[in-house]
C-alpha cells in the first residue's frame, strides 16, 4: 500500500479506502469501546476530502426552551468537505474518553463521556476557587495511564490527583518523570444512556513495570499502550471479536496467544486488519505504529484521490466540483 502511495502520490489513507478500509470509520469505533481506564482519543482526520453532512441555524418560531430538540434549532444544509471544517488551531485541544474506573473523574463525569482539554492551559495552578468541588479538572497522562482529575499543586514539579468524594485515592506524582498535565478540561459530551458498571477496577498486575518513557520499538509500543488502557490479552481478544463483528471481517479478530506473540516480535502483523485492531484497542496512533514498524512514511503520497476513485460517499448524492 505504501508503495502504491509513493508511486501515484495519492495518500495512503485513500489507497486503503479503495480496498474497503476507511480509517476514519474504523477509528471512530474507539468511542464505542467500554474502557476501565480513561484514554486519549485520536482526533486525526485521515480523509480531509470526505464529505460531511452539515447544518445551518434555523430561526425558531417561538420561545426556545433551555432544553430543546436540535431539530428546532438546526436544519440540513449542503454537505461540506472535512478540510473546510477542521479548526485552524487543531493542536490546541486533546480529547479523552472517561473510563469506568477513573475514580478521580467520577461522579462529576460518567463512563463513556468525551472530554476536551485545552493544551494551552496546562502549566501551573489556576486561581483558587472557594469550593473544593468547583476546582477545575485536568487531563493527566501518568505512568499507569490517563486520568481526568482535579489537581493539588504541591510545588514546582509535583502534583497530586485527588477526589473530594474519596480522599483515600490521593496520588502524588512528579511532573516530567511520572506524569504530564495535558490540558484543562473545558467541555464534555455526555452519553444519553449510561448502562456501564462503574465498579470495575484495574488489575494491579497490568500496571506492573508501566512507566512514562519514550517508546523505542514496536514491541515496547504495543506493551506500553496495552498497559495504559488497562487490558490483558484475554480482554483485548474479546474486544477484537467485537471489532470483527462490527466491521463484518473476521481478520480483525486476534486470539490472546496472537496478541501475546505480537509483543515479542520485531515485525508488524502481515494483515492490515490486525494492525488496525491493535491501534484501535490500544489507542495507538496509526502513523506512530507504522513508524515504530520501520516503514518510510516520508515516501507516502500527499495528493487526494478524486471522489470517484476513492469511493467517497456524498450525502444526498449532491456532488460538487473538486
GROMACS .gro file of C-alpha atoms in nm:
model
  322
    1UNK     CA    1   0.000   0.000   0.000
    2UNK     CA    2   0.279   0.239   0.090
    3UNK     CA    3   0.450   0.160  -0.241
    4UNK     CA    4   0.129   0.241  -0.432
    5UNK     CA    5   0.101   0.566  -0.240
    6UNK     CA    6   0.460   0.657  -0.327
    7UNK     CA    7   0.429   0.569  -0.698
    8UNK     CA    8   0.098   0.751  -0.754
    9UNK     CA    9   0.149   1.028  -0.497
   10UNK     CA   10  -0.200   0.957  -0.364
   11UNK     CA   11  -0.243   0.948   0.015
   12UNK     CA   12  -0.206   0.612   0.190
   13UNK     CA   13  -0.549   0.652   0.352
   14UNK     CA   14  -0.707   0.692   0.007
   15UNK     CA   15  -0.547   0.371  -0.117
   16UNK     CA   16  -0.672   0.188   0.191
   17UNK     CA   17  -1.022   0.322   0.119
   18UNK     CA   18  -1.004   0.183  -0.236
   19UNK     CA   19  -0.963  -0.162  -0.078
   20UNK     CA   20  -1.254  -0.108   0.160
   21UNK     CA   21  -1.062   0.016   0.465
   22UNK     CA   22  -1.191   0.354   0.585
   23UNK     CA   23  -0.959   0.469   0.865
   24UNK     CA   24  -1.196   0.739   0.989
   25UNK     CA   25  -1.482   0.489   1.026
   26UNK     CA   26  -1.264   0.223   1.189
   27UNK     CA   27  -1.100   0.453   1.443
   28UNK     CA   28  -1.439   0.611   1.512
   29UNK     CA   29  -1.525   0.283   1.687
   30UNK     CA   30  -1.299   0.387   1.975
   31UNK     CA   31  -1.576   0.589   2.136
   32UNK     CA   32  -1.798   0.278   2.148
   33UNK     CA   33  -1.548   0.057   2.331
   34UNK     CA   34  -1.606   0.035   2.706
   35UNK     CA   35  -1.286   0.124   2.891
   36UNK     CA   36  -1.180   0.078   3.251
   37UNK     CA   37  -0.915   0.347   3.218
   38UNK     CA   38  -0.960   0.696   3.079
   39UNK     CA   39  -0.791   0.703   2.738
   40UNK     CA   40  -0.682   0.963   2.487
   41UNK     CA   41  -0.875   0.967   2.161
   42UNK     CA   42  -0.711   1.009   1.822
   43UNK     CA   43  -0.865   1.323   1.672
   44UNK     CA   44  -0.685   1.279   1.339
   45UNK     CA   45  -0.890   1.316   1.021
   46UNK     CA   46  -0.739   1.080   0.765
   47UNK     CA   47  -0.953   1.175   0.466
   48UNK     CA   48  -0.974   1.554   0.465
   49UNK     CA   49  -1.163   1.543   0.134
   50UNK     CA   50  -1.451   1.342   0.281
   51UNK     CA   51  -1.799   1.489   0.253
   52UNK     CA   52  -1.962   1.571   0.589
   53UNK     CA   53  -2.339   1.623   0.630
   54UNK     CA   54  -2.381   1.976   0.765
   55UNK     CA   55  -2.637   2.205   0.918
   56UNK     CA   56  -2.745   2.567   0.930
   57UNK     CA   57  -2.914   2.767   1.201
   58UNK     CA   58  -3.292   2.765   1.195
   59UNK     CA   59  -3.492   3.063   1.314
   60UNK     CA   60  -3.722   2.935   1.590
   61UNK     CA   61  -4.091   3.001   1.552
   62UNK     CA   62  -4.136   3.086   1.918
   63UNK     CA   63  -3.957   3.090   2.250
   64UNK     CA   64  -3.679   2.832   2.273
   65UNK     CA   65  -3.669   2.634   2.595
   66UNK     CA   66  -3.341   2.576   2.779
   67UNK     CA   67  -3.360   2.210   2.673
   68UNK     CA   68  -3.492   2.177   2.318
   69UNK     CA   69  -3.471   1.924   2.033
   70UNK     CA   70  -3.191   2.002   1.789
   71UNK     CA   71  -3.447   1.990   1.508
   72UNK     CA   72  -3.593   2.317   1.640
   73UNK     CA   73  -3.255   2.489   1.619
   74UNK     CA   74  -3.081   2.337   1.316
   75UNK     CA   75  -3.176   2.245   0.960
   76UNK     CA   76  -2.990   2.043   0.697
   77UNK     CA   77  -2.766   2.235   0.458
   78UNK     CA   78  -2.527   2.142   0.180
   79UNK     CA   79  -2.253   1.889   0.272
   80UNK     CA   80  -1.903   2.025   0.324
   81UNK     CA   81  -1.553   1.885   0.293
   82UNK     CA   82  -1.386   1.779   0.617
   83UNK     CA   83  -1.094   2.008   0.531
   84UNK     CA   84  -1.327   2.310   0.542
   85UNK     CA   85  -1.442   2.219   0.893
   86UNK     CA   86  -1.107   2.146   1.057
   87UNK     CA   87  -1.014   2.403   1.318
   88UNK     CA   88  -0.709   2.612   1.224
   89UNK     CA   89  -0.569   2.562   1.577
   90UNK     CA   90  -0.607   2.182   1.564
   91UNK     CA   91  -0.323   2.116   1.806
   92UNK     CA   92  -0.484   2.323   2.080
   93UNK     CA   93  -0.726   2.054   2.201
   94UNK     CA   94  -0.695   1.692   2.311
   95UNK     CA   95  -0.986   1.457   2.373
   96UNK     CA   96  -1.029   1.184   2.632
   97UNK     CA   97  -1.281   0.905   2.688
   98UNK     CA   98  -1.373   0.868   3.056
   99UNK     CA   99  -1.316   0.516   3.187
  100UNK     CA  100  -1.528   0.316   3.430
  101UNK     CA  101  -1.255   0.304   3.695
  102UNK     CA  102  -1.135   0.665   3.682
  103UNK     CA  103  -1.215   0.743   4.045
  104UNK     CA  104  -1.087   1.099   4.002
  105UNK     CA  105  -1.340   1.181   3.728
  106UNK     CA  106  -1.645   1.011   3.881
  107UNK     CA  107  -1.916   1.112   3.961
  108UNK     CA  108  -1.874   1.456   3.801
  109UNK     CA  109  -1.827   1.279   3.468
  110UNK     CA  110  -1.976   0.945   3.368
  111UNK     CA  111  -1.809   0.648   3.196
  112UNK     CA  112  -1.820   0.699   2.822
  113UNK     CA  113  -1.816   1.079   2.838
  114UNK     CA  114  -1.583   1.253   2.594
  115UNK     CA  115  -1.395   1.547   2.747
  116UNK     CA  116  -1.198   1.818   2.572
  117UNK     CA  117  -0.874   1.951   2.719
  118UNK     CA  118  -0.719   2.287   2.628
  119UNK     CA  119  -0.343   2.226   2.599
  120UNK     CA  120  -0.267   2.597   2.638
  121UNK     CA  121  -0.386   2.582   2.997
  122UNK     CA  122  -0.175   2.301   3.136
  123UNK     CA  123   0.102   2.481   3.323
  124UNK     CA  124   0.062   2.577   3.684
  125UNK     CA  125  -0.239   2.623   3.911
  126UNK     CA  126  -0.539   2.839   3.824
  127UNK     CA  127  -0.687   3.100   4.061
  128UNK     CA  128  -0.824   2.925   4.367
  129UNK     CA  129  -1.199   2.868   4.386
  130UNK     CA  130  -1.383   2.892   4.717
  131UNK     CA  131  -1.525   2.541   4.697
  132UNK     CA  132  -1.320   2.225   4.655
  133UNK     CA  133  -1.598   2.082   4.441
  134UNK     CA  134  -1.563   2.375   4.199
  135UNK     CA  135  -1.195   2.319   4.126
  136UNK     CA  136  -1.127   2.253   3.756
  137UNK     CA  137  -1.040   1.917   3.606
  138UNK     CA  138  -0.726   1.841   3.409
  139UNK     CA  139  -0.643   1.561   3.169
  140UNK     CA  140  -0.328   1.397   3.306
  141UNK     CA  141  -0.106   1.132   3.148
  142UNK     CA  142   0.085   0.928   3.404
  143UNK     CA  143   0.274   0.605   3.447
  144UNK     CA  144  -0.042   0.397   3.486
  145UNK     CA  145  -0.247   0.552   3.204
  146UNK     CA  146  -0.458   0.869   3.196
  147UNK     CA  147  -0.693   1.035   3.441
  148UNK     CA  148  -0.936   1.323   3.436
  149UNK     CA  149  -0.878   1.474   3.777
  150UNK     CA  150  -0.871   1.777   3.998
  151UNK     CA  151  -0.514   1.863   4.095
  152UNK     CA  152  -0.333   1.977   4.404
  153UNK     CA  153  -0.022   2.174   4.304
  154UNK     CA  154   0.236   2.080   4.566
  155UNK     CA  155   0.541   2.254   4.430
  156UNK     CA  156   0.739   2.335   4.119
  157UNK     CA  157   0.737   1.981   3.982
  158UNK     CA  158   0.487   1.790   4.195
  159UNK     CA  159   0.110   1.749   4.174
  160UNK     CA  160  -0.145   1.520   4.334
  161UNK     CA  161  -0.452   1.362   4.179
  162UNK     CA  162  -0.742   1.377   4.422
  163UNK     CA  163  -1.116   1.331   4.456
  164UNK     CA  164  -1.321   1.522   4.718
  165UNK     CA  165  -1.554   1.221   4.744
  166UNK     CA  166  -1.271   0.980   4.827
  167UNK     CA  167  -0.962   1.137   4.989
  168UNK     CA  168  -0.801   0.793   5.017
  169UNK     CA  169  -0.725   0.782   4.643
  170UNK     CA  170  -0.499   1.090   4.655
  171UNK     CA  171  -0.187   1.015   4.449
  172UNK     CA  172   0.124   1.232   4.436
  173UNK     CA  173   0.320   1.245   4.110
  174UNK     CA  174   0.638   1.409   3.986
  175UNK     CA  175   0.587   1.612   3.670
  176UNK     CA  176   0.812   1.518   3.380
  177UNK     CA  177   0.909   1.182   3.529
  178UNK     CA  178   0.582   1.026   3.644
  179UNK     CA  179   0.318   1.249   3.486
  180UNK     CA  180   0.232   1.516   3.231
  181UNK     CA  181  -0.054   1.762   3.260
  182UNK     CA  182  -0.204   1.758   2.910
  183UNK     CA  183  -0.461   2.034   2.946
  184UNK     CA  184  -0.753   2.192   3.129
  185UNK     CA  185  -1.088   2.018   3.070
  186UNK     CA  186  -1.332   2.277   2.932
  187UNK     CA  187  -1.608   2.073   2.761
  188UNK     CA  188  -1.788   1.740   2.783
  189UNK     CA  189  -2.004   1.530   2.553
  190UNK     CA  190  -2.207   1.301   2.777
  191UNK     CA  191  -2.374   0.979   2.659
  192UNK     CA  192  -2.753   0.984   2.675
  193UNK     CA  193  -2.763   0.644   2.843
  194UNK     CA  194  -2.516   0.509   3.095
  195UNK     CA  195  -2.551   0.132   3.131
  196UNK     CA  196  -2.191   0.075   3.229
  197UNK     CA  197  -2.070  -0.073   3.554
  198UNK     CA  198  -1.852   0.183   3.729
  199UNK     CA  199  -1.744  -0.066   3.993
  200UNK     CA  200  -1.470  -0.239   3.795
  201UNK     CA  201  -1.111  -0.168   3.891
  202UNK     CA  202  -0.787  -0.217   3.711
  203UNK     CA  203  -0.590  -0.534   3.778
  204UNK     CA  204  -0.268  -0.432   3.960
  205UNK     CA  205  -0.076  -0.693   3.760
  206UNK     CA  206  -0.148  -0.499   3.443
  207UNK     CA  207   0.016  -0.190   3.592
  208UNK     CA  208   0.339  -0.368   3.678
  209UNK     CA  209   0.651  -0.208   3.527
  210UNK     CA  210   0.448   0.060   3.346
  211UNK     CA  211   0.649   0.380   3.310
  212UNK     CA  212   0.611   0.715   3.137
  213UNK     CA  213   0.901   0.660   2.898
  214UNK     CA  214   0.951   0.714   2.525
  215UNK     CA  215   0.874   0.413   2.306
  216UNK     CA  216   1.181   0.279   2.126
  217UNK     CA  217   1.037  -0.001   1.914
  218UNK     CA  218   0.720  -0.179   1.810
  219UNK     CA  219   0.730  -0.431   2.095
  220UNK     CA  220   0.756  -0.157   2.357
  221UNK     CA  221   0.486   0.048   2.186
  222UNK     CA  222   0.241  -0.242   2.194
  223UNK     CA  223   0.313  -0.343   2.552
  224UNK     CA  224   0.316   0.009   2.698
  225UNK     CA  225   0.000   0.107   2.512
  226UNK     CA  226  -0.185  -0.206   2.623
  227UNK     CA  227  -0.088  -0.144   2.984
  228UNK     CA  228  -0.203   0.218   2.970
  229UNK     CA  229  -0.550   0.123   2.851
  230UNK     CA  230  -0.568  -0.148   3.119
  231UNK     CA  231  -0.620  -0.457   2.904
  232UNK     CA  232  -0.497  -0.812   2.949
  233UNK     CA  233  -0.464  -1.034   2.640
  234UNK     CA  234  -0.792  -1.213   2.708
  235UNK     CA  235  -0.986  -0.888   2.734
  236UNK     CA  236  -0.818  -0.744   2.426
  237UNK     CA  237  -0.903  -1.057   2.230
  238UNK     CA  238  -1.266  -1.033   2.338
  239UNK     CA  239  -1.279  -0.673   2.218
  240UNK     CA  240  -1.119  -0.771   1.887
  241UNK     CA  241  -1.408  -1.015   1.839
  242UNK     CA  242  -1.648  -0.724   1.884
  243UNK     CA  243  -1.450  -0.519   1.629
  244UNK     CA  244  -1.459  -0.807   1.380
  245UNK     CA  245  -1.837  -0.830   1.419
  246UNK     CA  246  -1.882  -0.454   1.386
  247UNK     CA  247  -1.677  -0.445   1.064
  248UNK     CA  248  -1.804  -0.782   0.933
  249UNK     CA  249  -1.450  -0.910   0.879
  250UNK     CA  250  -1.302  -1.194   1.088
  251UNK     CA  251  -0.948  -1.078   1.005
  252UNK     CA  252  -0.989  -0.808   1.271
  253UNK     CA  253  -1.009  -1.080   1.538
  254UNK     CA  254  -0.693  -1.175   1.727
  255UNK     CA  255  -0.660  -1.463   1.974
  256UNK     CA  256  -0.495  -1.399   2.313
  257UNK     CA  257  -0.189  -1.602   2.210
  258UNK     CA  258  -0.157  -1.399   1.891
  259UNK     CA  259  -0.169  -1.072   2.082
  260UNK     CA  260   0.097  -1.203   2.318
  261UNK     CA  261   0.320  -1.304   2.027
  262UNK     CA  262   0.299  -0.955   1.876
  263UNK     CA  263   0.476  -0.815   2.183
  264UNK     CA  264   0.774  -1.046   2.127
  265UNK     CA  265   0.823  -0.990   1.754
  266UNK     CA  266   1.007  -0.706   1.585
  267UNK     CA  267   0.800  -0.716   1.266
  268UNK     CA  268   0.439  -0.592   1.239
  269UNK     CA  269   0.149  -0.828   1.163
  270UNK     CA  270   0.113  -0.931   0.799
  271UNK     CA  271  -0.254  -0.832   0.772
  272UNK     CA  272  -0.352  -0.465   0.778
  273UNK     CA  273  -0.669  -0.563   0.967
  274UNK     CA  274  -0.460  -0.692   1.259
  275UNK     CA  275  -0.260  -0.368   1.264
  276UNK     CA  276  -0.579  -0.163   1.276
  277UNK     CA  277  -0.717  -0.381   1.556
  278UNK     CA  278  -0.406  -0.319   1.766
  279UNK     CA  279  -0.424   0.056   1.703
  280UNK     CA  280  -0.795   0.060   1.783
  281UNK     CA  281  -0.780  -0.143   2.105
  282UNK     CA  282  -0.458   0.002   2.245
  283UNK     CA  283  -0.529   0.364   2.137
  284UNK     CA  284  -0.216   0.382   1.920
  285UNK     CA  285  -0.183   0.648   1.653
  286UNK     CA  286  -0.182   0.468   1.317
  287UNK     CA  287   0.119   0.655   1.180
  288UNK     CA  288   0.307   0.609   1.507
  289UNK     CA  289   0.255   0.234   1.467
  290UNK     CA  290   0.389   0.244   1.111
  291UNK     CA  291   0.692   0.447   1.217
  292UNK     CA  292   0.767   0.203   1.500
  293UNK     CA  293   0.746  -0.076   1.240
  294UNK     CA  294   1.025   0.090   1.043
  295UNK     CA  295   0.815   0.194   0.742
  296UNK     CA  296   0.943   0.500   0.549
  297UNK     CA  297   0.644   0.733   0.587
  298UNK     CA  298   0.841   1.014   0.425
  299UNK     CA  299   0.770   0.838   0.095
  300UNK     CA  300   0.394   0.848   0.137
  301UNK     CA  301   0.198   1.036  -0.130
  302UNK     CA  302   0.011   1.352  -0.034
  303UNK     CA  303  -0.239   1.416  -0.314
  304UNK     CA  304  -0.609   1.342  -0.258
  305UNK     CA  305  -0.777   1.093  -0.488
  306UNK     CA  306  -1.083   1.213  -0.682
  307UNK     CA  307  -1.412   1.112  -0.521
  308UNK     CA  308  -1.483   0.852  -0.789
  309UNK     CA  309  -1.157   0.665  -0.730
  310UNK     CA  310  -1.161   0.688  -0.350
  311UNK     CA  311  -1.528   0.578  -0.338
  312UNK     CA  312  -1.624   0.871  -0.117
  313UNK     CA  313  -1.987   0.884  -0.014
  314UNK     CA  314  -2.152   1.216  -0.095
  315UNK     CA  315  -2.453   1.292   0.132
  316UNK     CA  316  -2.777   1.335  -0.062
  317UNK     CA  317  -2.585   1.243  -0.379
  318UNK     CA  318  -2.506   1.610  -0.439
  319UNK     CA  319  -2.162   1.604  -0.588
  320UNK     CA  320  -1.959   1.918  -0.605
  321UNK     CA  321  -1.659   2.014  -0.815
  322UNK     CA  322  -1.329   1.910  -0.662
   0.00000   0.00000   0.00000
